[in-house]
Structure formats: C-alpha cells, structure tokens
PDB file of C-alpha atoms in Angstrom:
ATOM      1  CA  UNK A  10      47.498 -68.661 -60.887  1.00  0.00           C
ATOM      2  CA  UNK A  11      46.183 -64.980 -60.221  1.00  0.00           C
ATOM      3  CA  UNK A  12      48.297 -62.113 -61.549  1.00  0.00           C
ATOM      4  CA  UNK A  13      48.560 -61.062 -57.988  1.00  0.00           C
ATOM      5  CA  UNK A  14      50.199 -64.287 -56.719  1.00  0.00           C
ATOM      6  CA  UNK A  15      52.360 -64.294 -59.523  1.00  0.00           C
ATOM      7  CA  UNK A  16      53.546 -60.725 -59.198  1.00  0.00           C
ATOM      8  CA  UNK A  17      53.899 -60.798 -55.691  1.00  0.00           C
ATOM      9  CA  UNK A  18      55.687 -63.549 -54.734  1.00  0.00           C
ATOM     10  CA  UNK A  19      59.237 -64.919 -56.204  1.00  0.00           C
ATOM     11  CA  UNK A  20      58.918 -67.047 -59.558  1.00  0.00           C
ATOM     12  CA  UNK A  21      60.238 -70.191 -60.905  1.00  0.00           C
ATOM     13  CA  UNK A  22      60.042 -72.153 -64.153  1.00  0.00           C
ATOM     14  CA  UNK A  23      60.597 -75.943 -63.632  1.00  0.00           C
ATOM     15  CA  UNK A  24      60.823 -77.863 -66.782  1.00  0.00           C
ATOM     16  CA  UNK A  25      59.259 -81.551 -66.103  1.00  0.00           C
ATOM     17  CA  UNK A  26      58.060 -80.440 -63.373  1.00  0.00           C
ATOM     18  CA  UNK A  27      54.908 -82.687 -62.619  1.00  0.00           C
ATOM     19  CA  UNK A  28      56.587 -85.999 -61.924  1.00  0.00           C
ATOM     20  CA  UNK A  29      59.803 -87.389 -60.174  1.00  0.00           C
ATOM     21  CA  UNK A  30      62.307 -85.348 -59.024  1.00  0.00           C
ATOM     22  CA  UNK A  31      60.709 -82.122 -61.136  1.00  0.00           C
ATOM     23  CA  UNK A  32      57.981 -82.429 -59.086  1.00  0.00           C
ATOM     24  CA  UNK A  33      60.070 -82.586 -55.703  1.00  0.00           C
ATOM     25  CA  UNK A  34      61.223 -79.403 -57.042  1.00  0.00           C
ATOM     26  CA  UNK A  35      58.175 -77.560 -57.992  1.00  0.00           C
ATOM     27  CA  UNK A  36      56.454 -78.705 -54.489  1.00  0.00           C
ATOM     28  CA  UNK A  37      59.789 -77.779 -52.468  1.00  0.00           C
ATOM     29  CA  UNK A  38      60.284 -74.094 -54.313  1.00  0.00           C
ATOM     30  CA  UNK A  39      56.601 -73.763 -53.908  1.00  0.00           C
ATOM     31  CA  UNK A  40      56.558 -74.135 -49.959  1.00  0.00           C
ATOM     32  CA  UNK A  41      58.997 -71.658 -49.818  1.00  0.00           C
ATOM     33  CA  UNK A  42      56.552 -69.340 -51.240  1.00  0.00           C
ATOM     34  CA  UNK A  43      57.238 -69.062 -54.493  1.00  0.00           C
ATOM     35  CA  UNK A  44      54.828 -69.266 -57.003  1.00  0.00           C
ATOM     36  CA  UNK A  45      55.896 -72.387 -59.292  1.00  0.00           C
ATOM     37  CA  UNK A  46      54.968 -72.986 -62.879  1.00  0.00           C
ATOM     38  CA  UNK A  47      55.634 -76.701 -63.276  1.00  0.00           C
ATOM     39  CA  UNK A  48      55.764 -77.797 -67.210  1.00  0.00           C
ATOM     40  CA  UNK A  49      54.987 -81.212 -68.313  1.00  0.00           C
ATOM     41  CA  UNK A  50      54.373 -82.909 -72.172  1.00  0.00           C
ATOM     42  CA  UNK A  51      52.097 -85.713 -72.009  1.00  0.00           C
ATOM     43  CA  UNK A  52      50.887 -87.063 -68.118  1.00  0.00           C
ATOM     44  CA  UNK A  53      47.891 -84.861 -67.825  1.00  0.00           C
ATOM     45  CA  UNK A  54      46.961 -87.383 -64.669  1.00  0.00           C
ATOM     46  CA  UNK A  55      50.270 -86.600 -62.426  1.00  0.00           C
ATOM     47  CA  UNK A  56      49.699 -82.813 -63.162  1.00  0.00           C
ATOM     48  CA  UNK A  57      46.178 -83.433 -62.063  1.00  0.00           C
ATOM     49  CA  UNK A  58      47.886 -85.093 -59.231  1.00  0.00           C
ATOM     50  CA  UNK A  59      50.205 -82.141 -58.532  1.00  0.00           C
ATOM     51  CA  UNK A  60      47.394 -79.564 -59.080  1.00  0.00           C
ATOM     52  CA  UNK A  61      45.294 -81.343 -56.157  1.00  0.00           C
ATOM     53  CA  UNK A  62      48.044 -81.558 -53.825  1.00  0.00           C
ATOM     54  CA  UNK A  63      49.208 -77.793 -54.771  1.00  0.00           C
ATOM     55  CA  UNK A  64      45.123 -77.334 -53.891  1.00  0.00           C
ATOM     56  CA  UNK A  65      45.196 -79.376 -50.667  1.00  0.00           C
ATOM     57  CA  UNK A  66      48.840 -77.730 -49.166  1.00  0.00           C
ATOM     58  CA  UNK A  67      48.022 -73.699 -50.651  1.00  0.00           C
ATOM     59  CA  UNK A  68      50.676 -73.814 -52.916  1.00  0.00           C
ATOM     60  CA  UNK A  69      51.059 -71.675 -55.967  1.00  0.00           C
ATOM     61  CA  UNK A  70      51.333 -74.263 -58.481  1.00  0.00           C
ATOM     62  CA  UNK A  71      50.611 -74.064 -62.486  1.00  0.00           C
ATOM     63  CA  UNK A  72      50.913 -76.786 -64.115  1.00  0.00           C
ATOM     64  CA  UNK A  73      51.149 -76.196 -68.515  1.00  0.00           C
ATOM     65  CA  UNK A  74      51.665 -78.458 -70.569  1.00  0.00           C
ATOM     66  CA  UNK A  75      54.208 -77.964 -73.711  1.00  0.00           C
ATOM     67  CA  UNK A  76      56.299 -79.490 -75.682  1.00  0.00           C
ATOM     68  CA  UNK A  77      59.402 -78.294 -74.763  1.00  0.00           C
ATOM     69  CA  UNK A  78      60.608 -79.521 -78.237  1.00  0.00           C
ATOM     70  CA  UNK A  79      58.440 -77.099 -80.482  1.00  0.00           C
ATOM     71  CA  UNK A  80      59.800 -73.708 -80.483  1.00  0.00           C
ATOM     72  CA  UNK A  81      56.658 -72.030 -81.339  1.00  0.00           C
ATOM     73  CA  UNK A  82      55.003 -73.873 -77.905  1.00  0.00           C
ATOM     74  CA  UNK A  83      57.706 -72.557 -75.941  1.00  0.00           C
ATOM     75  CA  UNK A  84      57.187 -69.404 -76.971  1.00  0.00           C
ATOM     76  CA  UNK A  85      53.693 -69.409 -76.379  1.00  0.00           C
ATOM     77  CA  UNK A  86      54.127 -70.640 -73.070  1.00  0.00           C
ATOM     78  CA  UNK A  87      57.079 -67.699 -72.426  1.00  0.00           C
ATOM     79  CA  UNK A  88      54.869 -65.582 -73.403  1.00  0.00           C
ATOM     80  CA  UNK A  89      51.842 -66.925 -71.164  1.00  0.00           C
ATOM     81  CA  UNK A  90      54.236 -67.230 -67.937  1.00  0.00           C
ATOM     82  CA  UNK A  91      56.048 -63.549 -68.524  1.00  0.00           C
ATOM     83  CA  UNK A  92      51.950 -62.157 -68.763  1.00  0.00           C
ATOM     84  CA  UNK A  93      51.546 -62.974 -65.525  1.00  0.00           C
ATOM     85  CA  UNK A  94      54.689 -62.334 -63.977  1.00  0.00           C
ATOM     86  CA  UNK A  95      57.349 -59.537 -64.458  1.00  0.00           C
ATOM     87  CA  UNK A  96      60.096 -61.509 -62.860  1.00  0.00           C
ATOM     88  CA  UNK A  97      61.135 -64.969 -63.122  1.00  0.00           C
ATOM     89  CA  UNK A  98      63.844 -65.928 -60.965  1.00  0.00           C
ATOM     90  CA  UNK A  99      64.529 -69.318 -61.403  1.00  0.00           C
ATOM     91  CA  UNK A 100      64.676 -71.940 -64.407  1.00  0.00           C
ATOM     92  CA  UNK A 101      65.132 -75.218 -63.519  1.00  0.00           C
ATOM     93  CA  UNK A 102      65.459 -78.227 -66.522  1.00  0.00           C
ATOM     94  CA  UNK A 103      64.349 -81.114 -65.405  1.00  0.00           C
ATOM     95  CA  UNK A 104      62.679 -82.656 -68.376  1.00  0.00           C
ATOM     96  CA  UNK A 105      64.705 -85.555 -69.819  1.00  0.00           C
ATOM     97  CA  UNK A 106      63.992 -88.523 -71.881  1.00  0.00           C
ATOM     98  CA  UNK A 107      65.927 -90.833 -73.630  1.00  0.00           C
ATOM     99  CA  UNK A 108      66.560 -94.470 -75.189  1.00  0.00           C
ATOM    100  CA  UNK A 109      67.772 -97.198 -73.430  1.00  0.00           C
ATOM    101  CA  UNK A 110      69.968 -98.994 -75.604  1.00  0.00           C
ATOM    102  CA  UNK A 111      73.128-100.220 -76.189  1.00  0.00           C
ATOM    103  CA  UNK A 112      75.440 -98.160 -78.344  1.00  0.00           C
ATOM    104  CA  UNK A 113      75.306-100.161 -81.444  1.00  0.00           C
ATOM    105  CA  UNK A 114      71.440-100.712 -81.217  1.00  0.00           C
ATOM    106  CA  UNK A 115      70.861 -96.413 -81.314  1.00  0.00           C
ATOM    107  CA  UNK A 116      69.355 -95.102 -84.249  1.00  0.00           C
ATOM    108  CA  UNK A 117      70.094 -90.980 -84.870  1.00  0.00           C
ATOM    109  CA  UNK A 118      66.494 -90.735 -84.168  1.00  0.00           C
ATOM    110  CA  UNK A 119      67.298 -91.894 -80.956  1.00  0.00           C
ATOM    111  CA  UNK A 120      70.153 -89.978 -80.186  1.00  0.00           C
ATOM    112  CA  UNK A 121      68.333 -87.130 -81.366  1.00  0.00           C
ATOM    113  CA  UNK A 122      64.966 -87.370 -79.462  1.00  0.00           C
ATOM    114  CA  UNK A 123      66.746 -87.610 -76.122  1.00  0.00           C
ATOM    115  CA  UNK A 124      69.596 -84.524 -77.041  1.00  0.00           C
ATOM    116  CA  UNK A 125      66.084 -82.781 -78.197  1.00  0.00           C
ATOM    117  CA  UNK A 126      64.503 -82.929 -74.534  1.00  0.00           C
ATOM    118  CA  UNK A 127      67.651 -82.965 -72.769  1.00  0.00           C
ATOM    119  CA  UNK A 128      70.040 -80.391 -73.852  1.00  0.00           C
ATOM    120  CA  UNK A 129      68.420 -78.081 -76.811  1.00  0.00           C
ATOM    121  CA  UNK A 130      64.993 -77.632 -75.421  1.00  0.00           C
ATOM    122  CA  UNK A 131      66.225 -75.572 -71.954  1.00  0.00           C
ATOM    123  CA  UNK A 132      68.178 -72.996 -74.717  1.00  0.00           C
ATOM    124  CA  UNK A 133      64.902 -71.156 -75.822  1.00  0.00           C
ATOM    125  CA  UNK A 134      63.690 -71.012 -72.508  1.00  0.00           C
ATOM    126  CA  UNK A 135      67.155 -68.810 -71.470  1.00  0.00           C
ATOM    127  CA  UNK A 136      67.081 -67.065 -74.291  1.00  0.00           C
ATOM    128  CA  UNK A 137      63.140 -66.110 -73.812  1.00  0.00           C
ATOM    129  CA  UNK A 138      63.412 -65.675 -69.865  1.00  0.00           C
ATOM    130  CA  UNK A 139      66.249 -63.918 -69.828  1.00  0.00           C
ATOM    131  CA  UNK A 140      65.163 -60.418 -69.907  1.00  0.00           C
ATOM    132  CA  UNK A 141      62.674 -61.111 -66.921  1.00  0.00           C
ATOM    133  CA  UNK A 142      65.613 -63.015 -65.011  1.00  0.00           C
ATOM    134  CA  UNK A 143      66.959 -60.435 -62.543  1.00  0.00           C
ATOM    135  CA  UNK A 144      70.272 -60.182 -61.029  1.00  0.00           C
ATOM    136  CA  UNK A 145      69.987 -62.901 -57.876  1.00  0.00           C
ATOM    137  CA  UNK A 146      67.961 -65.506 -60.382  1.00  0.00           C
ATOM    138  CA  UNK A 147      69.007 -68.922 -60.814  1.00  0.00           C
ATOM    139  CA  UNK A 148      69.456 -71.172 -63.815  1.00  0.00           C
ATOM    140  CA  UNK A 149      69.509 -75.008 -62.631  1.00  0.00           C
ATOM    141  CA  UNK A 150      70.013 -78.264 -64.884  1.00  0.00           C
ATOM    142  CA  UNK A 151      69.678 -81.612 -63.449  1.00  0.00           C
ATOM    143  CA  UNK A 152      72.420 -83.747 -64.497  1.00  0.00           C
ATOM    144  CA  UNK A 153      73.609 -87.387 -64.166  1.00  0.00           C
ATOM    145  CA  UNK A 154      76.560 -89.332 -63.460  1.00  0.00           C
ATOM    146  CA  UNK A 155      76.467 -90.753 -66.568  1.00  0.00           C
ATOM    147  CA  UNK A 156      77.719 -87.497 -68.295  1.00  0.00           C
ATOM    148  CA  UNK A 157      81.403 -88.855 -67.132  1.00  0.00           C
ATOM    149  CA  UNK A 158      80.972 -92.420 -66.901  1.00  0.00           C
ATOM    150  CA  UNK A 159      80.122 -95.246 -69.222  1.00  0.00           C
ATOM    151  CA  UNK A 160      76.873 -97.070 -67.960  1.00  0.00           C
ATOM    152  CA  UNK A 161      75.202-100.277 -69.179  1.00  0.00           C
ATOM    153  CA  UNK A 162      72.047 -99.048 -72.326  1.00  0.00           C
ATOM    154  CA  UNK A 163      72.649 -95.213 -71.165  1.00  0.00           C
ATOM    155  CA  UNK A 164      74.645 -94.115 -74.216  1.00  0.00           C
ATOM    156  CA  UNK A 165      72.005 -91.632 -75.467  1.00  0.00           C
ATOM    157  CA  UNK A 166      71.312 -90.360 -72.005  1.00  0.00           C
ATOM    158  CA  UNK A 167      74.453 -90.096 -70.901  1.00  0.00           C
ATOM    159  CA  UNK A 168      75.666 -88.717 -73.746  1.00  0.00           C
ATOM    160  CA  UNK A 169      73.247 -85.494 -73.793  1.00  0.00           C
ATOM    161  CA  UNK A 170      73.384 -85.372 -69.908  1.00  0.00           C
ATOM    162  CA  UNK A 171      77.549 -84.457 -70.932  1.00  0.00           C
ATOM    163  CA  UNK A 172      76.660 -81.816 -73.217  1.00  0.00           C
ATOM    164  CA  UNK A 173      74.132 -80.542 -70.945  1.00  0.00           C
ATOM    165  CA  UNK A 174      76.810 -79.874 -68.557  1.00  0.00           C
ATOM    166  CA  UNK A 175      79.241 -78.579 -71.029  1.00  0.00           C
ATOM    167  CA  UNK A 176      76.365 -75.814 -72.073  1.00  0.00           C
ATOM    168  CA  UNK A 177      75.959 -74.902 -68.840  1.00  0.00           C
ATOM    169  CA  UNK A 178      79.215 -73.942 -68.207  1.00  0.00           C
ATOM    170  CA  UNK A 179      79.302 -71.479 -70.686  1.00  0.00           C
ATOM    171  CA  UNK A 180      75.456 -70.319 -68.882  1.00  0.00           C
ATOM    172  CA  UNK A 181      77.520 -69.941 -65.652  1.00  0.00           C
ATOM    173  CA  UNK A 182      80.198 -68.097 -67.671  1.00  0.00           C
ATOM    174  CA  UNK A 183      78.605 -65.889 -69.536  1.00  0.00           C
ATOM    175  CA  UNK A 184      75.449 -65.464 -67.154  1.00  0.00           C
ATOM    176  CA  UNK A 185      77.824 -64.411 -63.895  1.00  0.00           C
ATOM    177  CA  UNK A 186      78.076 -60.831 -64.709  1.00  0.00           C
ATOM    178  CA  UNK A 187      74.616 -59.888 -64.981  1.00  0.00           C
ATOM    179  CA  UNK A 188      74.157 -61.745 -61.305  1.00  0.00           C
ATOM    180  CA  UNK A 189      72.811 -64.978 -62.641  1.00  0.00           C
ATOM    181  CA  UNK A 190      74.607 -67.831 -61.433  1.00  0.00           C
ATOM    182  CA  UNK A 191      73.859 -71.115 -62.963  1.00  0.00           C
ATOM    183  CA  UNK A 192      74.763 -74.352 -61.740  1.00  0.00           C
ATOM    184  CA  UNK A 193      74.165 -78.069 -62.155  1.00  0.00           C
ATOM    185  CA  UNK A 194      72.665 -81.015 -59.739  1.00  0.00           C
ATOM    186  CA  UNK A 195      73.820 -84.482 -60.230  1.00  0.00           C
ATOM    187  CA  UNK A 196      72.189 -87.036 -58.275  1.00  0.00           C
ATOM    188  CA  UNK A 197      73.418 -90.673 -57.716  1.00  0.00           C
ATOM    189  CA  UNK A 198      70.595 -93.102 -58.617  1.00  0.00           C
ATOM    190  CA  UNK A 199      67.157 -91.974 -57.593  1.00  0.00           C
ATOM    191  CA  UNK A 200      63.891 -94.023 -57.189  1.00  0.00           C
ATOM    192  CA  UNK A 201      61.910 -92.522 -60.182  1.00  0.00           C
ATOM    193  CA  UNK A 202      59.327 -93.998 -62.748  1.00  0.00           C
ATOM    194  CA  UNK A 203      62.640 -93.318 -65.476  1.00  0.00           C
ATOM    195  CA  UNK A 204      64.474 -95.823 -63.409  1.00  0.00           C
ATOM    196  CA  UNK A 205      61.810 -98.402 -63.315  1.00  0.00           C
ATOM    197  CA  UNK A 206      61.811 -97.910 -67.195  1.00  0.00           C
ATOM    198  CA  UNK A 207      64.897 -99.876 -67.379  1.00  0.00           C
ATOM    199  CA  UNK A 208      64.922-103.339 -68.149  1.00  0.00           C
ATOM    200  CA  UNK A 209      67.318-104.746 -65.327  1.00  0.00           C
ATOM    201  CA  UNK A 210      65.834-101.625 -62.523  1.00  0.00           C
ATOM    202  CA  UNK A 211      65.814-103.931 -59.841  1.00  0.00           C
ATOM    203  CA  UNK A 212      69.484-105.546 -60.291  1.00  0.00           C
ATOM    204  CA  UNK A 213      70.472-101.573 -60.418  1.00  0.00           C
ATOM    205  CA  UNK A 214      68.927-100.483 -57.279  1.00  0.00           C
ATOM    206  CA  UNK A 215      70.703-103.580 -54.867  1.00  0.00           C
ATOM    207  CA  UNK A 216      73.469-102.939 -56.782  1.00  0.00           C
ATOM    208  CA  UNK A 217      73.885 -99.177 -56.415  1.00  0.00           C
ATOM    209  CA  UNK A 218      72.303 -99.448 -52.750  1.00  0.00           C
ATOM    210  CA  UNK A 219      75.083-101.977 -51.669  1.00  0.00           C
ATOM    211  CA  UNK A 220      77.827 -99.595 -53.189  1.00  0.00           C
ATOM    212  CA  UNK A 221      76.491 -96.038 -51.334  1.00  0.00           C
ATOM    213  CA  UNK A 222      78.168 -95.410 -48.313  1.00  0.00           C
ATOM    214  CA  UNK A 223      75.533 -94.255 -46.627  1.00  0.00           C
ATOM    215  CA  UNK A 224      73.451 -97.689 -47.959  1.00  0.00           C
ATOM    216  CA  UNK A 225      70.266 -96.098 -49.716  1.00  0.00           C
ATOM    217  CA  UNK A 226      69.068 -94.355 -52.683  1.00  0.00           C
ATOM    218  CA  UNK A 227      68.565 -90.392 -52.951  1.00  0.00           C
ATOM    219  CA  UNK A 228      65.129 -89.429 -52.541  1.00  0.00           C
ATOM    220  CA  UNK A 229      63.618 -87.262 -54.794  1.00  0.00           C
ATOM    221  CA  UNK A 230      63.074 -84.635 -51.598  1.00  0.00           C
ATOM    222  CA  UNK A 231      66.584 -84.667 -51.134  1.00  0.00           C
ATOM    223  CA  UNK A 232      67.230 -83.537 -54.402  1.00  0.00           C
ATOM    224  CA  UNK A 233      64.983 -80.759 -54.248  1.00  0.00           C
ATOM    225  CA  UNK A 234      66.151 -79.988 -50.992  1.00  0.00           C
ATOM    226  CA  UNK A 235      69.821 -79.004 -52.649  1.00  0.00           C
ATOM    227  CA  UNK A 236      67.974 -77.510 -55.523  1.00  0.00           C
ATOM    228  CA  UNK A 237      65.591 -75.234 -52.933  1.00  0.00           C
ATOM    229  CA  UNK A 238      69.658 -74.305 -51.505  1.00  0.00           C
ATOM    230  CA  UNK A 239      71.289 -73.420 -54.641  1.00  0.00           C
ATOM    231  CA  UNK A 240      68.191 -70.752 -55.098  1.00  0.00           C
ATOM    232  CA  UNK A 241      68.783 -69.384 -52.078  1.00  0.00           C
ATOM    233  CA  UNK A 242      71.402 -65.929 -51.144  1.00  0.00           C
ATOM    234  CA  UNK A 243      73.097 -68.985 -49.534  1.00  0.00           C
ATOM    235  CA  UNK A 244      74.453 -69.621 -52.988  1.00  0.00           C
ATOM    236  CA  UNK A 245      75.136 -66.979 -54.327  1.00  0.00           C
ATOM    237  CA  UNK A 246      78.676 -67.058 -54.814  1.00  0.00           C
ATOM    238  CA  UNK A 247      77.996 -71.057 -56.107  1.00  0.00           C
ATOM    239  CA  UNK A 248      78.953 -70.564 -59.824  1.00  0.00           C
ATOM    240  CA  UNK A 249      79.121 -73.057 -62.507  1.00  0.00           C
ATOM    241  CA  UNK A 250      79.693 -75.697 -60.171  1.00  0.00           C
ATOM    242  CA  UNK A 251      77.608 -79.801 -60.609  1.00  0.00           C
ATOM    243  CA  UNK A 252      76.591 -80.350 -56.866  1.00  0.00           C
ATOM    244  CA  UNK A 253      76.805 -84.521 -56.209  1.00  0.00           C
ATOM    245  CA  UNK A 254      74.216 -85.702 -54.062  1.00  0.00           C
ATOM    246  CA  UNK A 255      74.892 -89.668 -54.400  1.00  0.00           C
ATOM    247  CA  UNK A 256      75.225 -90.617 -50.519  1.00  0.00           C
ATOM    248  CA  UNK A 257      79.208 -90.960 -51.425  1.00  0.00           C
ATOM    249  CA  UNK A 258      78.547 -93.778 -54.454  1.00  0.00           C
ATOM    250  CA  UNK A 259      81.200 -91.919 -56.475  1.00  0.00           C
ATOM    251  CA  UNK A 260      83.496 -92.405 -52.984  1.00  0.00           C
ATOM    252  CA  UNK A 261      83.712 -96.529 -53.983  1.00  0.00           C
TER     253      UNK A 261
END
C-alpha cells in the first residue's frame, strides 16, 4: 500500500483479518474505500488469497503478518501501519483461537493461549493506535454467544469471549468522550474453518439451523455487513452496545 492511498483514504486495522469472518470484514471496509490492513499469524496462502482478490477487485488491501501475541511484533507492526498513515479510524479484533475441550480436560496453557489471542492481544493495539484514532473512529470486537452461555468443549473460548466483552465496556466507557465509540458484534453460529474445527461440526450446524428462526446460518458477509454499519456516522450514537446477528436463535 502507497503512502498516498493510505493517507488519502479512511483507515482500518482488522485483526485476523485474512480468513473467515475477518476477511468478510477487511473485503467489505475495503469496498467502501477504505484502505484495509488485514493482520494474520500463520496462513500465508489465504493472505495470498486475499492479496489476489484485493488485486483482481482494486481494493486497498495489506495483508502483515504478526503475532498479535508478542508485544514487540505489535509494535513493530504499529509502528509500520502509523508510517504510512496519519489516521486510523477503525480497529477491528477478529483474531481468536482457542481449545476445544471440556472443562476438566483444559490445561492453564490452554486457557491461557486462547485469553492470549482473544482478549489481551487487542489491548496493545488501543493503547498504540490510540493517538492516531480520531474523534468519529471505531473500536470493534467480535464476540460470541458463548460469553453468556454454557456450550458443549467451548469453556476456554467462551470464557475469554466474556472477558472480551467485559473489557470492552470499559473501551466504550472510557473511549466515548474523546468521540470513539466502541462496540461489540456477536454472531449466532457462522460457517467458518473454526467451526469445522470442532469435532461434532456437522451435528452443530442441523442443530443450530433447525433452531434459527429464519432457518440458516449467518454468513460471514452478513457479519461484515453490520460491522461495515457500526463504522459508519449511522452509528455514531451506538455506544458500548454487543449487536446479535443470529437470525433470532437466541429468540428459541
């Protein structure tokens, strides 16, 4: 990405940003014309991926990978985004990991690995990007119904996914003067490789699907579709708030 395109148009950060629903994102902020840096860890062949269809659509997608777990590589990459552009205003976490275990079968390195990626990592990048967020910028997490209910092997997940949300909250708090507003989006089950990781995926899906009201899955689209909204002036007065988009599963 030139320092022209980034300096000119609008910018956003979008943690996991080259696969699932953080790619949605990146690709949906990115046709709005904003130029999008999309972070990854490991896949370097779905940020190829992204990179080729940012090529094919004349997007302004960056793809850098980081380990959003390594303080000194986040500040590195801070530091290689905020060269480019003066402004950054929105941060989206999307990165998560996690075990999928029963309760009794975690290990503290497993609760810790997936509180690592899920909650603590997205605090240096606020911290960092703060002074380049303007008022009008967005901070974003991507939550999960499993923060507030109890879900067969999603103990660790759900577990950081309810501190995420209790962080945020003081984000939204603290962050509302200064014009930031920060909010979360929690989607009901969504057709991602992280779902498929799961031993019993399939039994989920029909079993989700035939409890939605509206009788599918949420895309990954329509997640960044609410995400693309909650950047907008739209939302401006949207504050602290976890926006469900579960096709009315928590309805049944």
């Amino acid at each position: 990405m030139t320092d022209s395109a980034a300096t000119e148009r609008a910018v956003a950060v979008v943690t996991g940003g080259t696969r699932g629903i953080g790619r949605a994102i990146s690709v949906a902020l990115a046709r709005t014309g904003r130029s999008v840096y999309a972070l990854y860890a490991r896949d370097r062949e779905a940020a190829a991926d992204l990179a080729a269809q940012a090529e094919r659509e004349g997007l302004a997608i960056e793809c850098l990978r980081v380990n959003i777990t390594d303080d000194a590589a986040v500040a590195d990459c801070i530091a290689a985004i905020t060269r480019d552009a003066p402004r950054v205003e929105a941060l989206i976490h999307s990165a998560a990991s996690g075990v999928h275990r029963d309760v009794t079968t975690l290990t503290p390195k497993h609760l810790k690995w997936t509180l690592d990626v899920n909650v603590f990592a997205i605090h240096p990048f606020v911290r960092g990007l703060l002074p380049y967020i303007p008022p009008g910028g967005r901070i974003i997490g991507i939550t999960s119904q499993g923060s507030s209910r109890a879900l067969p092997h999603y103990a660790a997940v759900g577990a950081s996914k309810g501190a995420l949300e209790s962080l945020f909250r003081y984000y939204a708090q603290e962050l509302a003067p200064k014009g930031i507003a920060v909010n979360l989006v929690c989607p009901g089950m969504v057709r991602t490789d992280a779902l498929d990781a799961f031993p019993d995926s399939e039994r989920r899906i029909q079993s989700a699907t035939s409890q939605t009201p509206t009788g599918r899955l949420t895309t990954p689209d329509e997640v960044a579709s609410v995400v693309t909204f909650m950047c907008s002036e739209a939302a401006s007065q949207i504050v602290g708030q976890t926006i469900v988009i579960d096709g009315g599963r928590a309805l049944t």
